[in-house]
């Protein structure tokens, strides 16, 4: 497999970052990790990733996902077409739908399924996906951790 893509991973758990580096090394040319999103804007400019995997909670004791949504908006300002996959252990359908509606490409729940995570990231980073990367219909078909029927139930929000 030819590795040509770069990924930026933002997660406050160093164990998760290490596990993801090992898992994704065969699939990505460059893997940049951040344990805090504070330097995210400068890293986006420097590394020019093809996809971002973004944790949703960074402050101990807070698991609302609002921090991840804030950083999703910041990424959208700097790189509107960059695919962002939201990543959290504290997931529910409402949060997944909200993330997708606010511009995420997809939503993955921890603990993750290795092959589904790889497939999701490679698909999002693929140039063939083009403008359809952020198409909610594509996400509905591939949504991890949620059934399409539940997606349809909340799609009107």
XYZ file of C-alpha atoms in Angstrom, residues 14-153:
140
model
C -0.923 9.765 25.522
C -1.731 6.040 25.526
C -4.365 6.596 22.853
C -1.895 8.651 20.802
C 0.718 5.894 21.000
C -1.798 3.189 20.056
C -3.012 5.241 17.094
C 0.527 5.889 15.871
C 1.239 2.154 15.875
C -2.075 1.317 14.197
C -1.892 4.001 11.511
C 1.832 3.876 10.680
C 1.336 1.435 7.781
C -1.372 3.671 6.291
C -0.123 7.254 6.620
C 3.123 8.842 5.483
C 3.199 11.359 8.327
C 1.408 11.103 11.674
C 1.426 14.224 13.816
C 0.049 13.981 17.354
C -0.979 16.670 19.796
C -1.972 16.058 23.405
C -3.580 19.506 23.569
C -5.482 21.388 20.876
C -3.882 24.746 21.791
C -1.268 24.487 19.025
C -3.750 23.051 16.535
C -3.969 26.185 14.323
C -0.202 26.411 13.837
C 0.089 22.658 13.214
C -2.594 22.845 10.534
C -0.572 25.499 8.723
C 2.753 23.687 9.156
C 1.796 20.066 8.512
C -1.082 20.460 6.040
C -2.782 17.190 7.015
C -5.217 15.369 4.744
C -7.438 14.438 7.703
C -7.763 15.318 11.406
C -8.811 12.884 14.125
C -10.083 15.100 16.944
C -10.908 14.034 20.485
C -13.906 15.874 21.913
C -12.911 16.296 25.563
C -9.665 17.733 26.906
C -10.453 19.037 30.401
C -10.539 16.452 33.173
C -14.060 15.855 34.438
C -15.778 17.482 31.466
C -17.274 15.116 28.918
C -19.886 17.172 27.071
C -18.012 17.235 23.767
C -18.193 21.035 23.638
C -14.409 21.397 23.572
C -14.179 19.210 20.490
C -16.993 21.133 18.813
C -15.201 24.409 19.574
C -12.005 23.110 17.937
C -14.000 21.731 15.023
C -15.235 25.298 14.389
C -11.676 26.622 14.616
C -10.501 24.062 12.063
C -13.399 24.992 9.762
C -12.290 28.654 9.876
C -8.718 27.766 8.882
C -9.345 24.853 6.520
C -13.009 24.600 5.523
C -12.589 21.518 3.318
C -10.307 19.556 5.645
C -12.028 16.354 6.814
C -12.358 16.141 10.596
C -13.301 12.894 12.307
C -14.605 13.405 15.843
C -13.446 10.853 18.391
C -14.773 10.284 21.923
C -15.517 7.732 24.618
C -18.498 9.780 25.829
C -20.766 9.427 22.856
C -24.457 9.469 22.259
C -26.583 9.890 19.156
C -27.345 13.555 19.847
C -23.653 14.421 20.068
C -22.853 12.504 16.875
C -25.630 14.249 14.968
C -24.606 17.641 16.325
C -20.977 17.042 15.329
C -21.921 16.044 11.790
C -24.286 19.000 11.415
C -21.554 21.349 12.606
C -19.142 20.126 9.951
C -17.475 16.895 11.059
C -16.918 14.298 8.374
C -17.609 11.372 10.671
C -17.834 10.344 14.312
C -16.029 7.440 15.958
C -16.623 6.049 19.428
C -13.844 4.795 21.713
C -12.969 2.034 22.131
C -12.741 1.773 18.390
C -12.757 -1.064 15.912
C -9.312 -0.921 14.260
C -10.404 -1.726 10.715
C -13.380 0.632 10.784
C -11.183 3.428 12.123
C -8.586 2.859 9.394
C -11.257 2.666 6.687
C -12.951 5.839 7.920
C -9.708 7.825 8.044
C -8.476 6.617 4.643
C -11.849 7.329 3.072
C -11.923 10.840 4.526
C -8.355 11.534 3.364
C -8.995 10.219 -0.130
C -8.961 12.807 -2.936
C -11.624 10.754 -4.735
C -14.045 11.612 -1.960
C -13.673 15.269 -2.912
C -16.573 17.532 -2.070
C -18.626 14.559 -0.885
C -16.395 14.171 2.190
C -18.754 16.136 4.376
C -21.954 14.861 2.760
C -24.196 13.749 5.644
C -25.764 11.080 3.434
C -22.396 9.341 3.153
C -21.941 9.532 6.895
C -25.419 8.121 7.457
C -24.445 5.030 5.475
C -21.159 4.613 7.364
C -21.983 6.116 10.753
C -20.051 4.239 13.437
C -21.904 3.451 16.627
C -25.322 4.504 15.341
C -27.926 2.961 13.105
C -29.199 4.783 10.058
C -32.722 4.637 11.479
C -31.613 6.572 14.550
C -29.782 9.018 12.307
C -33.023 9.596 10.381
C -34.880 10.152 13.639
